[in-house]
Amino acid sequence: MTFWESLLNNEILVSAIVGWTVAQVLKTLIECWMNRSFSPERLVGSGGMPSSHSATVCALTISAALRNGVESSTFAISFVLAAVVMYDAIGVRQETGKQAKLLNMIMEQDFFKLDNEQFQKRLKEFVGHTPLQVLAGAVLGIIIAALVHRCYG
């Protein structure tokens, strides 16, 4: 079996990758529909609806449970990782985004206009998630893990 065949036979890894990919595509389509413009950065960027981080770790966790059982160390590790990632997305990273938005507003004031090119760049505001975005990502990840598991039968 080749390296690539081995990777594709790994149901847990495939679930996580598909979870991330589907969430990123949905996030891009939703933003495109809401803003009436396409932003290629959304395909790989963080923040937005649904949370691709949550979709990834929930697909990983549920896939580990379906494949190896909830008593497995794979599930335990995945569960703890998912809890940390989703907590961080709602808490720390959402606050970082709020601070970036405020700093961008301050830097746009005439008093703070700086000549240095580094300071003229806007800070990234879409880094965290609302609880609804995290929940949507989690539900998406669970559904994807179940679908992938059916495919691997």
PDB file of C-alpha atoms in Angstrom:
ATOM      1  CA  MET A   1       0.000   0.000   0.000  1.00  0.00           C
ATOM      2  CA  THR A   2       1.371   3.431  -0.942  1.00  0.00           C
ATOM      3  CA  PHE A   3       1.686   6.363   1.426  1.00  0.00           C
ATOM      4  CA  TRP A   4      -1.302   8.159  -0.148  1.00  0.00           C
ATOM      5  CA  GLU A   5      -3.468   5.033  -0.022  1.00  0.00           C
ATOM      6  CA  SER A   6      -2.613   4.651   3.651  1.00  0.00           C
ATOM      7  CA  LEU A   7      -3.658   8.244   4.340  1.00  0.00           C
ATOM      8  CA  LEU A   8      -6.916   7.835   2.441  1.00  0.00           C
ATOM      9  CA  ASN A   9      -7.658   4.658   4.415  1.00  0.00           C
ATOM     10  CA  ASN A  10      -7.415   6.610   7.676  1.00  0.00           C
ATOM     11  CA  GLU A  11     -11.082   7.331   8.360  1.00  0.00           C
ATOM     12  CA  ILE A  12     -10.345   9.618  11.305  1.00  0.00           C
ATOM     13  CA  LEU A  13      -7.915  11.794   9.357  1.00  0.00           C
ATOM     14  CA  VAL A  14     -10.209  11.935   6.317  1.00  0.00           C
ATOM     15  CA  SER A  15     -13.134  13.027   8.537  1.00  0.00           C
ATOM     16  CA  ALA A  16     -11.103  15.871  10.020  1.00  0.00           C
ATOM     17  CA  ILE A  17      -9.839  17.061   6.629  1.00  0.00           C
ATOM     18  CA  VAL A  18     -13.290  16.871   5.030  1.00  0.00           C
ATOM     19  CA  GLY A  19     -14.760  18.700   8.047  1.00  0.00           C
ATOM     20  CA  TRP A  20     -12.276  21.555   7.656  1.00  0.00           C
ATOM     21  CA  THR A  21     -12.684  21.723   3.873  1.00  0.00           C
ATOM     22  CA  VAL A  22     -16.486  21.759   3.893  1.00  0.00           C
ATOM     23  CA  ALA A  23     -16.571  24.404   6.653  1.00  0.00           C
ATOM     24  CA  GLN A  24     -14.125  26.647   4.771  1.00  0.00           C
ATOM     25  CA  VAL A  25     -16.121  26.363   1.534  1.00  0.00           C
ATOM     26  CA  LEU A  26     -19.414  27.046   3.354  1.00  0.00           C
ATOM     27  CA  LYS A  27     -17.836  30.002   5.169  1.00  0.00           C
ATOM     28  CA  THR A  28     -16.665  31.444   1.845  1.00  0.00           C
ATOM     29  CA  LEU A  29     -20.068  30.957   0.199  1.00  0.00           C
ATOM     30  CA  ILE A  30     -21.912  32.512   3.154  1.00  0.00           C
ATOM     31  CA  GLU A  31     -19.603  35.534   3.193  1.00  0.00           C
ATOM     32  CA  CYS A  32     -19.867  35.864  -0.602  1.00  0.00           C
ATOM     33  CA  TRP A  33     -23.673  35.804  -0.376  1.00  0.00           C
ATOM     34  CA  MET A  34     -23.815  38.287   2.525  1.00  0.00           C
ATOM     35  CA  ASN A  35     -21.264  40.779   1.145  1.00  0.00           C
ATOM     36  CA  ARG A  36     -21.990  40.230  -2.548  1.00  0.00           C
ATOM     37  CA  SER A  37     -18.271  39.811  -3.214  1.00  0.00           C
ATOM     38  CA  PHE A  38     -15.800  36.938  -3.294  1.00  0.00           C
ATOM     39  CA  SER A  39     -12.846  36.996  -0.900  1.00  0.00           C
ATOM     40  CA  PRO A  40     -10.296  34.230  -1.610  1.00  0.00           C
ATOM     41  CA  GLU A  41      -8.826  34.743   1.892  1.00  0.00           C
ATOM     42  CA  ARG A  42     -12.015  33.243   3.368  1.00  0.00           C
ATOM     43  CA  LEU A  43     -11.096  29.868   1.839  1.00  0.00           C
ATOM     44  CA  VAL A  44      -8.210  29.529   4.295  1.00  0.00           C
ATOM     45  CA  GLY A  45      -8.858  32.278   6.856  1.00  0.00           C
ATOM     46  CA  SER A  46     -10.122  31.906  10.387  1.00  0.00           C
ATOM     47  CA  GLY A  47     -13.281  33.352  11.897  1.00  0.00           C
ATOM     48  CA  GLY A  48     -16.739  33.383  10.374  1.00  0.00           C
ATOM     49  CA  MET A  49     -19.692  31.025  10.024  1.00  0.00           C
ATOM     50  CA  PRO A  50     -19.353  28.083  10.528  1.00  0.00           C
ATOM     51  CA  SER A  51     -16.237  27.578  12.603  1.00  0.00           C
ATOM     52  CA  SER A  52     -13.873  25.369  10.620  1.00  0.00           C
ATOM     53  CA  HIS A  53     -11.846  24.724  13.772  1.00  0.00           C
ATOM     54  CA  SER A  54     -14.937  23.301  15.482  1.00  0.00           C
ATOM     55  CA  ALA A  55     -15.924  21.320  12.411  1.00  0.00           C
ATOM     56  CA  THR A  56     -12.433  19.827  12.222  1.00  0.00           C
ATOM     57  CA  VAL A  57     -12.090  18.791  15.863  1.00  0.00           C
ATOM     58  CA  CYS A  58     -15.676  17.539  16.131  1.00  0.00           C
ATOM     59  CA  ALA A  59     -15.294  15.459  12.973  1.00  0.00           C
ATOM     60  CA  LEU A  60     -12.035  14.128  14.444  1.00  0.00           C
ATOM     61  CA  THR A  61     -13.617  13.322  17.819  1.00  0.00           C
ATOM     62  CA  ILE A  62     -16.811  11.720  16.528  1.00  0.00           C
ATOM     63  CA  SER A  63     -14.878   9.747  13.934  1.00  0.00           C
ATOM     64  CA  ALA A  64     -12.545   8.462  16.675  1.00  0.00           C
ATOM     65  CA  ALA A  65     -15.590   7.446  18.737  1.00  0.00           C
ATOM     66  CA  LEU A  66     -17.254   5.669  15.812  1.00  0.00           C
ATOM     67  CA  ARG A  67     -14.051   3.941  14.701  1.00  0.00           C
ATOM     68  CA  ASN A  68     -12.396   3.071  18.030  1.00  0.00           C
ATOM     69  CA  GLY A  69     -15.109   3.535  20.679  1.00  0.00           C
ATOM     70  CA  VAL A  70     -15.495   6.114  23.419  1.00  0.00           C
ATOM     71  CA  GLU A  71     -13.233   4.056  25.701  1.00  0.00           C
ATOM     72  CA  SER A  72     -10.257   4.499  23.343  1.00  0.00           C
ATOM     73  CA  SER A  73      -7.340   6.810  24.007  1.00  0.00           C
ATOM     74  CA  THR A  74      -7.855   8.249  20.502  1.00  0.00           C
ATOM     75  CA  PHE A  75     -11.318   9.443  21.490  1.00  0.00           C
ATOM     76  CA  ALA A  76     -10.107  10.797  24.841  1.00  0.00           C
ATOM     77  CA  ILE A  77      -7.320  12.831  23.257  1.00  0.00           C
ATOM     78  CA  SER A  78      -9.615  14.090  20.502  1.00  0.00           C
ATOM     79  CA  PHE A  79     -12.319  15.058  23.000  1.00  0.00           C
ATOM     80  CA  VAL A  80      -9.936  17.102  25.148  1.00  0.00           C
ATOM     81  CA  LEU A  81      -8.445  18.750  22.044  1.00  0.00           C
ATOM     82  CA  ALA A  82     -11.942  19.630  20.784  1.00  0.00           C
ATOM     83  CA  ALA A  83     -12.922  21.162  24.129  1.00  0.00           C
ATOM     84  CA  VAL A  84      -9.772  23.319  24.225  1.00  0.00           C
ATOM     85  CA  VAL A  85     -10.081  24.434  20.583  1.00  0.00           C
ATOM     86  CA  MET A  86     -13.757  25.387  20.878  1.00  0.00           C
ATOM     87  CA  TYR A  87     -13.259  27.163  24.208  1.00  0.00           C
ATOM     88  CA  ASP A  88     -10.350  29.097  22.719  1.00  0.00           C
ATOM     89  CA  ALA A  89     -12.361  30.019  19.582  1.00  0.00           C
ATOM     90  CA  ILE A  90     -15.157  31.540  21.656  1.00  0.00           C
ATOM     91  CA  GLY A  91     -13.020  33.079  24.398  1.00  0.00           C
ATOM     92  CA  VAL A  92      -9.476  34.148  23.647  1.00  0.00           C
ATOM     93  CA  ARG A  93      -9.649  34.417  19.861  1.00  0.00           C
ATOM     94  CA  GLN A  94     -13.006  36.228  19.860  1.00  0.00           C
ATOM     95  CA  GLU A  95     -11.604  38.811  22.275  1.00  0.00           C
ATOM     96  CA  THR A  96      -8.518  39.177  20.071  1.00  0.00           C
ATOM     97  CA  GLY A  97     -10.793  39.980  17.130  1.00  0.00           C
ATOM     98  CA  LYS A  98     -12.685  42.601  19.160  1.00  0.00           C
ATOM     99  CA  GLN A  99      -9.402  44.216  20.191  1.00  0.00           C
ATOM    100  CA  ALA A 100      -8.158  44.223  16.579  1.00  0.00           C
ATOM    101  CA  LYS A 101     -11.372  45.942  15.453  1.00  0.00           C
ATOM    102  CA  LEU A 102     -10.995  48.626  18.123  1.00  0.00           C
ATOM    103  CA  LEU A 103      -7.307  49.165  17.335  1.00  0.00           C
ATOM    104  CA  ASN A 104      -8.107  49.458  13.624  1.00  0.00           C
ATOM    105  CA  MET A 105     -10.687  52.154  14.424  1.00  0.00           C
ATOM    106  CA  ILE A 106      -8.152  54.040  16.552  1.00  0.00           C
ATOM    107  CA  MET A 107      -5.439  53.777  13.895  1.00  0.00           C
ATOM    108  CA  GLU A 108      -7.823  55.235  11.280  1.00  0.00           C
ATOM    109  CA  GLN A 109      -8.065  58.491  13.232  1.00  0.00           C
ATOM    110  CA  ASP A 110      -6.000  61.368  11.755  1.00  0.00           C
ATOM    111  CA  PHE A 111      -3.968  61.704  14.932  1.00  0.00           C
ATOM    112  CA  PHE A 112      -2.673  58.137  14.644  1.00  0.00           C
ATOM    113  CA  LYS A 113      -1.875  58.150  10.906  1.00  0.00           C
ATOM    114  CA  LEU A 114       1.664  56.786  10.801  1.00  0.00           C
ATOM    115  CA  ASP A 115       4.111  56.873   7.915  1.00  0.00           C
ATOM    116  CA  ASN A 116       5.582  53.479   8.703  1.00  0.00           C
ATOM    117  CA  GLU A 117       4.122  50.952   6.244  1.00  0.00           C
ATOM    118  CA  GLN A 118       3.896  48.259   8.943  1.00  0.00           C
ATOM    119  CA  PHE A 119       1.547  50.388  11.029  1.00  0.00           C
ATOM    120  CA  GLN A 120      -0.684  51.180   8.047  1.00  0.00           C
ATOM    121  CA  LYS A 121      -1.752  47.546   7.664  1.00  0.00           C
ATOM    122  CA  ARG A 122      -5.056  46.700   9.278  1.00  0.00           C
ATOM    123  CA  LEU A 123      -5.074  44.097  12.000  1.00  0.00           C
ATOM    124  CA  LYS A 124      -6.990  40.896  11.253  1.00  0.00           C
ATOM    125  CA  GLU A 125     -10.430  41.146  12.863  1.00  0.00           C
ATOM    126  CA  PHE A 126     -11.860  37.741  11.921  1.00  0.00           C
ATOM    127  CA  VAL A 127      -9.961  35.460  14.283  1.00  0.00           C
ATOM    128  CA  GLY A 128     -12.559  34.254  16.754  1.00  0.00           C
ATOM    129  CA  HIS A 129     -16.104  32.950  16.767  1.00  0.00           C
ATOM    130  CA  THR A 130     -19.444  33.540  18.388  1.00  0.00           C
ATOM    131  CA  PRO A 131     -20.985  30.617  20.270  1.00  0.00           C
ATOM    132  CA  LEU A 132     -23.430  30.116  17.354  1.00  0.00           C
ATOM    133  CA  GLN A 133     -20.549  29.851  14.835  1.00  0.00           C
ATOM    134  CA  VAL A 134     -18.815  27.280  17.048  1.00  0.00           C
ATOM    135  CA  LEU A 135     -22.048  25.319  17.500  1.00  0.00           C
ATOM    136  CA  ALA A 136     -22.677  25.331  13.738  1.00  0.00           C
ATOM    137  CA  GLY A 137     -19.134  24.085  13.114  1.00  0.00           C
ATOM    138  CA  ALA A 138     -19.551  21.373  15.750  1.00  0.00           C
ATOM    139  CA  VAL A 139     -22.822  20.139  14.239  1.00  0.00           C
ATOM    140  CA  LEU A 140     -21.261  20.191  10.768  1.00  0.00           C
ATOM    141  CA  GLY A 141     -18.291  18.158  12.023  1.00  0.00           C
ATOM    142  CA  ILE A 142     -20.553  15.576  13.658  1.00  0.00           C
ATOM    143  CA  ILE A 143     -22.604  15.167  10.468  1.00  0.00           C
ATOM    144  CA  ILE A 144     -19.476  14.839   8.338  1.00  0.00           C
ATOM    145  CA  ALA A 145     -17.958  12.220  10.662  1.00  0.00           C
ATOM    146  CA  ALA A 146     -21.167  10.181  10.452  1.00  0.00           C
ATOM    147  CA  LEU A 147     -21.221  10.430   6.649  1.00  0.00           C
ATOM    148  CA  VAL A 148     -17.549   9.518   6.301  1.00  0.00           C
ATOM    149  CA  HIS A 149     -18.049   6.589   8.684  1.00  0.00           C
ATOM    150  CA  ARG A 150     -20.908   5.313   6.486  1.00  0.00           C
ATOM    151  CA  CYS A 151     -18.608   5.517   3.450  1.00  0.00           C
ATOM    152  CA  TYR A 152     -15.899   3.501   5.201  1.00  0.00           C
ATOM    153  CA  GLY A 153     -18.536   1.066   6.501  1.00  0.00           C
TER     154      GLY A 153
END
